[in-house]
Short mmCIF file of C-alpha atoms and ligand atoms in Angstrom, two decimals:
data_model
loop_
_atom_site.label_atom_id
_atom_site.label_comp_id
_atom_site.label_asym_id
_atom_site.label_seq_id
_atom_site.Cartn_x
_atom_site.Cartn_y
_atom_site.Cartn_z
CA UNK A 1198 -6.44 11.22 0.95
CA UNK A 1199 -5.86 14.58 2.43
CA UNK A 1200 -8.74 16.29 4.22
CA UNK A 1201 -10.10 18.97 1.81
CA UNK A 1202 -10.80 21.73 4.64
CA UNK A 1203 -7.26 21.63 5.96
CA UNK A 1204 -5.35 24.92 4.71
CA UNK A 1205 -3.07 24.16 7.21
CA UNK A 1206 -1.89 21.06 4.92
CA UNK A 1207 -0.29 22.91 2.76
CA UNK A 1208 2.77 22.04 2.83
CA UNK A 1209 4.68 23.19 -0.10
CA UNK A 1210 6.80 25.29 0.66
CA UNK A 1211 8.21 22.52 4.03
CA UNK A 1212 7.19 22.87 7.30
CA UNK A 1213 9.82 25.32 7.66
CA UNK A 1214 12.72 22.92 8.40
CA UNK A 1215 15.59 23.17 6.36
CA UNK A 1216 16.87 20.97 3.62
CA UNK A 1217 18.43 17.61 4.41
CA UNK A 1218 22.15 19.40 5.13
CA UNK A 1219 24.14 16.51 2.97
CA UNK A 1220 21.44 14.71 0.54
CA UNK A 1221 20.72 12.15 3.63
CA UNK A 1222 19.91 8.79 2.36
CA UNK A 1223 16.09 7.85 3.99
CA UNK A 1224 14.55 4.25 3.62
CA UNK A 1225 10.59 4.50 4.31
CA UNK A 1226 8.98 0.79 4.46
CA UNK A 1227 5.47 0.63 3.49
CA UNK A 1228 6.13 3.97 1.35
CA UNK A 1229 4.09 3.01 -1.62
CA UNK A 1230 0.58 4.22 0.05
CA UNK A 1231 -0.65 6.67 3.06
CA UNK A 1232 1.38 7.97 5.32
CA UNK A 1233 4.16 6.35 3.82
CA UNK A 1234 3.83 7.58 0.77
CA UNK A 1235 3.46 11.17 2.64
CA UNK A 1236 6.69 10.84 4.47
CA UNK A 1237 8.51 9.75 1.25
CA UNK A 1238 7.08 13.02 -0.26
CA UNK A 1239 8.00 15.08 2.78
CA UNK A 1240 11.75 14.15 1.99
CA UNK A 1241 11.47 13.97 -1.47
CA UNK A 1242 10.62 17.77 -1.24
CA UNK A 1243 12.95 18.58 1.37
CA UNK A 1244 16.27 16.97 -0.36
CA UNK A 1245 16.75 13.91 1.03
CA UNK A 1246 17.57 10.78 -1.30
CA UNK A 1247 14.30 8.48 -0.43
CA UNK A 1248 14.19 4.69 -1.02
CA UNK A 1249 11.14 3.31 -0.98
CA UNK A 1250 10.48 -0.13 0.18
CA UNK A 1251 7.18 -1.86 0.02
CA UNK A 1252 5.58 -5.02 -0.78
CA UNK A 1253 3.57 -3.49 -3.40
CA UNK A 1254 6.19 -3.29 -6.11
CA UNK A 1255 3.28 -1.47 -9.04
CA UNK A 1256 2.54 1.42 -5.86
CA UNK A 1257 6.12 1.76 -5.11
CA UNK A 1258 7.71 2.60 -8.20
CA UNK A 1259 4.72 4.14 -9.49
CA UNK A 1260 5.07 6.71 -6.54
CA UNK A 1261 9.23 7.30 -7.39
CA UNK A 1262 8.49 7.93 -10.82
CA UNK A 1263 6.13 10.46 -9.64
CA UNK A 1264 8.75 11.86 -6.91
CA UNK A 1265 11.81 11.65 -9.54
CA UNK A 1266 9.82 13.97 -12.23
CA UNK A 1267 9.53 17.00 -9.64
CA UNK A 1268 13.55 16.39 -9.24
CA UNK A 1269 13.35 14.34 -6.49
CA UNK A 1270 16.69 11.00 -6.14
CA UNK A 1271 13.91 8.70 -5.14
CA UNK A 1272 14.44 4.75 -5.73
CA UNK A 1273 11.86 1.62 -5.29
CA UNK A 1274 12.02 -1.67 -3.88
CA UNK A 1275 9.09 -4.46 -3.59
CA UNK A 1276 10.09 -5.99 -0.36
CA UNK A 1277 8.35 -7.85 2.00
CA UNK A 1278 9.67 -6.50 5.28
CA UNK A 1279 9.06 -10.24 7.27
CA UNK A 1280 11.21 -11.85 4.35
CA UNK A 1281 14.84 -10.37 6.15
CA UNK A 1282 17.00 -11.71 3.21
CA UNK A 1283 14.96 -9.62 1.04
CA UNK A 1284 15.39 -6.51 3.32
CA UNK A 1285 19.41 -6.93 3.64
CA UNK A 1286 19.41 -7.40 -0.08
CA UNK A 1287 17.16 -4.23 -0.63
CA UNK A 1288 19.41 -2.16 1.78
CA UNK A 1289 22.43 -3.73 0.06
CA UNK A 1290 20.80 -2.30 -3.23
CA UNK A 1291 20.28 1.30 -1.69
CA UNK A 1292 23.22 1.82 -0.25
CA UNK A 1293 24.98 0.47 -3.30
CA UNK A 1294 22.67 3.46 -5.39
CA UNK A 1295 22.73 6.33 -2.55
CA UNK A 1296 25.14 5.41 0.16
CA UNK A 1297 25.12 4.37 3.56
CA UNK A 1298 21.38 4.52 5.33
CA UNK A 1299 21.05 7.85 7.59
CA UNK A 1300 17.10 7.63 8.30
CA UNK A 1301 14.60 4.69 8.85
CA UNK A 1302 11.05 5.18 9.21
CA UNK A 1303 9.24 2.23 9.43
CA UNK A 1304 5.51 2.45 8.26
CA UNK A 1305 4.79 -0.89 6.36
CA UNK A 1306 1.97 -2.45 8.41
CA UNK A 1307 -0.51 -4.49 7.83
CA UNK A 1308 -4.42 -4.64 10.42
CA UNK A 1309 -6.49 -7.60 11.24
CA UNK A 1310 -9.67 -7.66 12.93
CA UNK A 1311 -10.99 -11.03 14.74
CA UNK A 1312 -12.43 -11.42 18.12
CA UNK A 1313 -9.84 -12.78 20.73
CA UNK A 1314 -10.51 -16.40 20.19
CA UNK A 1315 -10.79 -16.99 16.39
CA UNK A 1316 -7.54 -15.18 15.42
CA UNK A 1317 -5.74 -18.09 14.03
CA UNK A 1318 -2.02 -18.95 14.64
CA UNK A 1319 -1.45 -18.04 11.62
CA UNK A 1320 -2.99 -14.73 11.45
CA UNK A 1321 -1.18 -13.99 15.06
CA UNK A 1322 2.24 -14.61 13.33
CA UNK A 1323 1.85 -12.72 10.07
CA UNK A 1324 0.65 -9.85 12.19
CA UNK A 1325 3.66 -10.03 14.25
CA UNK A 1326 6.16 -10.91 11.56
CA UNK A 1327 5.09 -7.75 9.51
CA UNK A 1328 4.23 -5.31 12.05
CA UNK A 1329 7.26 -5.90 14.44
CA UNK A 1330 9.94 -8.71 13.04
CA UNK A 1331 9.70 -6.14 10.05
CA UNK A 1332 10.62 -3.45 12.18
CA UNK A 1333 13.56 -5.44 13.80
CA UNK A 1334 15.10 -6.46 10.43
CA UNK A 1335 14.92 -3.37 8.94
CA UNK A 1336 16.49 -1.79 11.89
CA UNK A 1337 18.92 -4.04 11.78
CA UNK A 1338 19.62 -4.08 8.44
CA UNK A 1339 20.78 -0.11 8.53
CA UNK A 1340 21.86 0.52 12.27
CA UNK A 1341 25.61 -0.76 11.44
CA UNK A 1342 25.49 2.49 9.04
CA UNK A 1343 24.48 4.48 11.26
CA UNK A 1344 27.34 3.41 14.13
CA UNK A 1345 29.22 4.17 11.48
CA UNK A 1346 28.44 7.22 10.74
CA UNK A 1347 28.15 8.10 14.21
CA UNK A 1348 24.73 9.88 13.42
CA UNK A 1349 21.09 8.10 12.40
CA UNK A 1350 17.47 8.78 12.81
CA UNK A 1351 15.02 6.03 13.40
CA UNK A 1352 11.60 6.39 13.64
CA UNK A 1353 9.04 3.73 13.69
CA UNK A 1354 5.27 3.86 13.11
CA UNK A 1355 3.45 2.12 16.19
CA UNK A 1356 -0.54 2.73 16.82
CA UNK A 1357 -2.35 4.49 19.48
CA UNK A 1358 -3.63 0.71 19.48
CA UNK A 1359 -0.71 0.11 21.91
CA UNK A 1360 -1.15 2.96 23.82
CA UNK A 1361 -5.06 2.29 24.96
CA UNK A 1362 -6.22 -1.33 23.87
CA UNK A 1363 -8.37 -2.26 21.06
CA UNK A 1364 -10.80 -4.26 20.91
CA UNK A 1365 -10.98 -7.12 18.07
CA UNK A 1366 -7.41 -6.73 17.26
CA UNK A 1367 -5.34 -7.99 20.32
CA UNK A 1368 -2.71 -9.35 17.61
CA UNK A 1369 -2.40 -5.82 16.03
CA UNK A 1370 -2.30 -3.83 19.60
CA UNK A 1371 0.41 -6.58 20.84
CA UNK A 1372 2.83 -6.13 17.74
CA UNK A 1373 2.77 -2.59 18.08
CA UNK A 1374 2.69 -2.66 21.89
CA UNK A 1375 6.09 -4.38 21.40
CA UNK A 1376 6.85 -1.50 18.78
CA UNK A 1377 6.70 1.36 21.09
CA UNK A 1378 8.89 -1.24 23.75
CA UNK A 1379 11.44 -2.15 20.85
CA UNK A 1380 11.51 1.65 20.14
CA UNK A 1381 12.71 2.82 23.64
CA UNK A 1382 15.65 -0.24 23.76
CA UNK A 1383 16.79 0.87 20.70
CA UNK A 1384 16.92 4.38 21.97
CA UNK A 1385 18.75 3.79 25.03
CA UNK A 1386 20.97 0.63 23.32
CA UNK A 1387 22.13 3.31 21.01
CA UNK A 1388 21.65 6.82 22.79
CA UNK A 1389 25.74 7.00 22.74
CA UNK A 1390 26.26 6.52 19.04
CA UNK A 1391 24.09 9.87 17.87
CA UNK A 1392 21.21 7.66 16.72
CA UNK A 1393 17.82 8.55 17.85
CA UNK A 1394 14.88 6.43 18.07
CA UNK A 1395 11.65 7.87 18.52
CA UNK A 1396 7.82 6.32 17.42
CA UNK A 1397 4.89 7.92 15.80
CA UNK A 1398 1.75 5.84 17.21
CA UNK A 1399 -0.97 7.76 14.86
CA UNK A 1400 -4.42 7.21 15.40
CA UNK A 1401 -7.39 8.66 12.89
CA UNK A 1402 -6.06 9.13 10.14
CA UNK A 1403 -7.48 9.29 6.45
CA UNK A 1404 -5.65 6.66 4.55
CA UNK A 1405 -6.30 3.60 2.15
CA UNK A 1406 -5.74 1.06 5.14
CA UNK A 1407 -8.49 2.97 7.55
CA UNK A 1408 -10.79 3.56 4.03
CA UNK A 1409 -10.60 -0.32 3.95
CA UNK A 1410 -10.74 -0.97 7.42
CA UNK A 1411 -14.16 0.96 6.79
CA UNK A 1412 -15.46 -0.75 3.82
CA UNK A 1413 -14.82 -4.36 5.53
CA UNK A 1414 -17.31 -3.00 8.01
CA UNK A 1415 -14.15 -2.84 10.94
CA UNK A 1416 -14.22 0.59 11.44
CA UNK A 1417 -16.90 3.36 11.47
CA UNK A 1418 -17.09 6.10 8.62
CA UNK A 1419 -15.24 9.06 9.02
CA UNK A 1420 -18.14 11.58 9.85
CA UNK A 1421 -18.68 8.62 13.09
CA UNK A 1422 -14.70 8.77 13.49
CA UNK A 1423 -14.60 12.44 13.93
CA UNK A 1424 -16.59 12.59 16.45
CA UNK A 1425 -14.98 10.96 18.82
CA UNK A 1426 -11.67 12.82 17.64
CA UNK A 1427 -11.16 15.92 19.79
CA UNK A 1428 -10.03 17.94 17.29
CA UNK A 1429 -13.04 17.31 15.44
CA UNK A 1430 -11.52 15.61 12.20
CA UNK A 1431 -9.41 12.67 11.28
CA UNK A 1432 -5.62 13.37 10.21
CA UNK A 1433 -3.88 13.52 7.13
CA UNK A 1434 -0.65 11.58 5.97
CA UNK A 1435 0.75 15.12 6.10
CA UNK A 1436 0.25 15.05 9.66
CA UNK A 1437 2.28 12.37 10.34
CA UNK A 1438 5.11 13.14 7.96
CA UNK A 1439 5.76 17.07 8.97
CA UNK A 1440 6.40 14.88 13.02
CA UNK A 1441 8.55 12.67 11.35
CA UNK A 1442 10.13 14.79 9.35
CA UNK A 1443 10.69 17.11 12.41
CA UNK A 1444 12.11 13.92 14.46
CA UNK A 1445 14.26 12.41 11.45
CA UNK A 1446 15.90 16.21 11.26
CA UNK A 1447 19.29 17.96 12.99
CA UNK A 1448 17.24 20.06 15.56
CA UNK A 1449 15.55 16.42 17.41
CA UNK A 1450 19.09 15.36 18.46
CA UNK A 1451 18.16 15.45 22.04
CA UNK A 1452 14.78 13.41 21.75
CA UNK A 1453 14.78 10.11 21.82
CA UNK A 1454 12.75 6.87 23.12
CA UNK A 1455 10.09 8.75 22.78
CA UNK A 1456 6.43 8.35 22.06
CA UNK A 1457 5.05 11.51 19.94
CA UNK A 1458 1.34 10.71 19.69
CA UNK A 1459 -0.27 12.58 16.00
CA UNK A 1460 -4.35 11.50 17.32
CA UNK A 1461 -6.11 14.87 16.90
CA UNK A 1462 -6.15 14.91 20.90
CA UNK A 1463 -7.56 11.13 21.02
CA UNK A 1464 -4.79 9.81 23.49
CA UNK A 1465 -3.52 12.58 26.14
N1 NAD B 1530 -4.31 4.91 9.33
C1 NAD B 1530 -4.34 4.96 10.65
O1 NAD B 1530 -5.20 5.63 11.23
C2 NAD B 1530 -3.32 4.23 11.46
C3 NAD B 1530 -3.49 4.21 12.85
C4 NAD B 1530 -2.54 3.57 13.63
C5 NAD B 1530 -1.44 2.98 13.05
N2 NAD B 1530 -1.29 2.99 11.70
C6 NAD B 1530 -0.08 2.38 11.14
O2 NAD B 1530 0.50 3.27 10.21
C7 NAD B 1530 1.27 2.53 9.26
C8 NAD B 1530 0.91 2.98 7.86
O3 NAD B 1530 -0.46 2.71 7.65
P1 NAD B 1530 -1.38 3.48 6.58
O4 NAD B 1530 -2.61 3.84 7.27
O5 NAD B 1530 -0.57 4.48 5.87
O6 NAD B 1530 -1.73 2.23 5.64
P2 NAD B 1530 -1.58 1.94 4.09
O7 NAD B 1530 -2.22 0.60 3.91
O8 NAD B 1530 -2.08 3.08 3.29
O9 NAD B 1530 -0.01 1.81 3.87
C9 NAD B 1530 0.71 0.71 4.34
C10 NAD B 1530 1.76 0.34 3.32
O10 NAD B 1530 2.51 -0.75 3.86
C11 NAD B 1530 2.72 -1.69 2.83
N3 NAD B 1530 2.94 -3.01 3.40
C12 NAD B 1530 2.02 -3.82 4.01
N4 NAD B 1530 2.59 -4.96 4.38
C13 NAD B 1530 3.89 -4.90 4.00
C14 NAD B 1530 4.97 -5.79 4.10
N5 NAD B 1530 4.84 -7.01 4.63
N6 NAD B 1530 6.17 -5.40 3.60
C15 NAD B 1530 6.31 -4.17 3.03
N7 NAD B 1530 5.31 -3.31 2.89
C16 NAD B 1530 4.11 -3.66 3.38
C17 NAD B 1530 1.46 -1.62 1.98
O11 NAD B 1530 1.64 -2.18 0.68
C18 NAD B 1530 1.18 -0.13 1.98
O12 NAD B 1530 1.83 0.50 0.90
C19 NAD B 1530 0.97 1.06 9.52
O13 NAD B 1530 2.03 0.51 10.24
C20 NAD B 1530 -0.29 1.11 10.36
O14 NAD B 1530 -0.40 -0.02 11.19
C21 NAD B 1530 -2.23 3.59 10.89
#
């Protein structure tokens, strides 16, 4: 999905961070597709052990398999991140594999368009119980490692939604409004114990969810998109990852609850 005219994508020789210092065990929901599947690569190639959970068990451990024949300790899990029994029983399963969790990112997430008054009940809840009762599980699930271990990087994948408004998704922009807030109590609840809590909210960028945001008719075509992106082009999974990567690493110990906008210069 990568923007052909980006040189500045290539990332294979890292971002020019080091290697995870001890093998660091990294669980990336929704890490079967996009940016997701970008971040899981961004460890994978920088030496962390990556677990990938996602509801789309096919995607997910067709992308390990992928991962483990360039050498990478990569594992897969189909989990749906609103079921929590299934996420504590996932985490059981990678910490029983790789050891105790030392990095979340959370990018499962699912979009929903509907003007204000016809989104259902039960499209409101679904929204919310992927896009943020995910989030809390999962962060739940590992954070007693991480106390632990007296060291842990979180890092959770909001929307630029919740950071301006938009407009025929008031469900979506809420959950991930409450992202970003969930973000910053984590960051201060656990401040103390060397965790760090920081969120990504992207905006513009060239995945599978935004290509079928487009072909449902939700959201313009890319040559529209850019040109409302200051940059002048939409973003990359690779965009997001080398931020996370950056915030998940040894160097972002002193930043945390906070909100690191990847938009091409959309939200300033
Ligand atoms: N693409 C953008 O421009 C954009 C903008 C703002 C926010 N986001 C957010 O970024 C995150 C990643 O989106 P993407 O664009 O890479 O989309 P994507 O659809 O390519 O990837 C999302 C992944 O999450 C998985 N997933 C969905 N529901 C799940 C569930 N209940 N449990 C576990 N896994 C689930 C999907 O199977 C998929 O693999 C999402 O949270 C999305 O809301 C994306």
């Amino acid at each position: 999905m990568s923007d052909t005219n980006r040189p500045d994508l290539d990332r294979s020789s890292g971002p020019g961070l080091a290697a995870s210092p001890r093998e660091q065990v990294a669980v990336v929901t929704g890490g079967a597709s996009g940016m997701g599947l970008s971040i899981c690569e961004s460890f994978a190639a920088h030496g962390y052990r990556t677990a990938i959970l996602d509801i789309d068990g096919p995607a997910a451990q067709e992308a390990a398999e992928k991962l483990r024949a360039g050498g990478a300790a990569v594992l897969a899990r189909a989990v749906d991140v609103a079921d929590r029994e299934a996420v504590f029983e996932a985490m059981g399963q990678v910490r029983a594999e790789f050891g105790p969790v030392d990095i979340l990112v959370t990018s499962a997430g699912m979009v929903g368009f509907a003007p204000f008054t016809e989104i259902s009940p039960e499209q409101w809840h679904r929204i919310i119980e992927v896009n943020l009762t995910g989030t809390f599980h999962c962060a739940q699930a590992v954070i007693p490692d991480m106390v632990a271990a007296g060291w842990g990087r979180i890092v959770t994948i909001s929307s630029s939604s919740a950071q301006r408004g938009s407009p025929g998704m008031v469900h979506y922009t809420a959950a991930k409004g409450a992202v970003v807030a969930m973000t910053k109590g984590l960051a201060r609840e656990y401040a103390s114990c060397g965790i760090t809590v920081n969120t990504i909210p992207p905006s513009g960028i060239d995945t599978p969810m935004s290509r079928n945001s487009q072909a449902a008719g939700n959201l313009p075509d890319n040559a529209t998109m850019a040109k409302a992106i200051p940059v002048g082009h939409l973003g990359a999974g690779e965009d997001i990852a080398a931020a996370c990567l950056f915030l998940c690493s040894e160097q972002a110990g002193y930043i945390t609850g906070q909100v690191l906008g990847v938009n091409g210069g959309s939200v300033i």
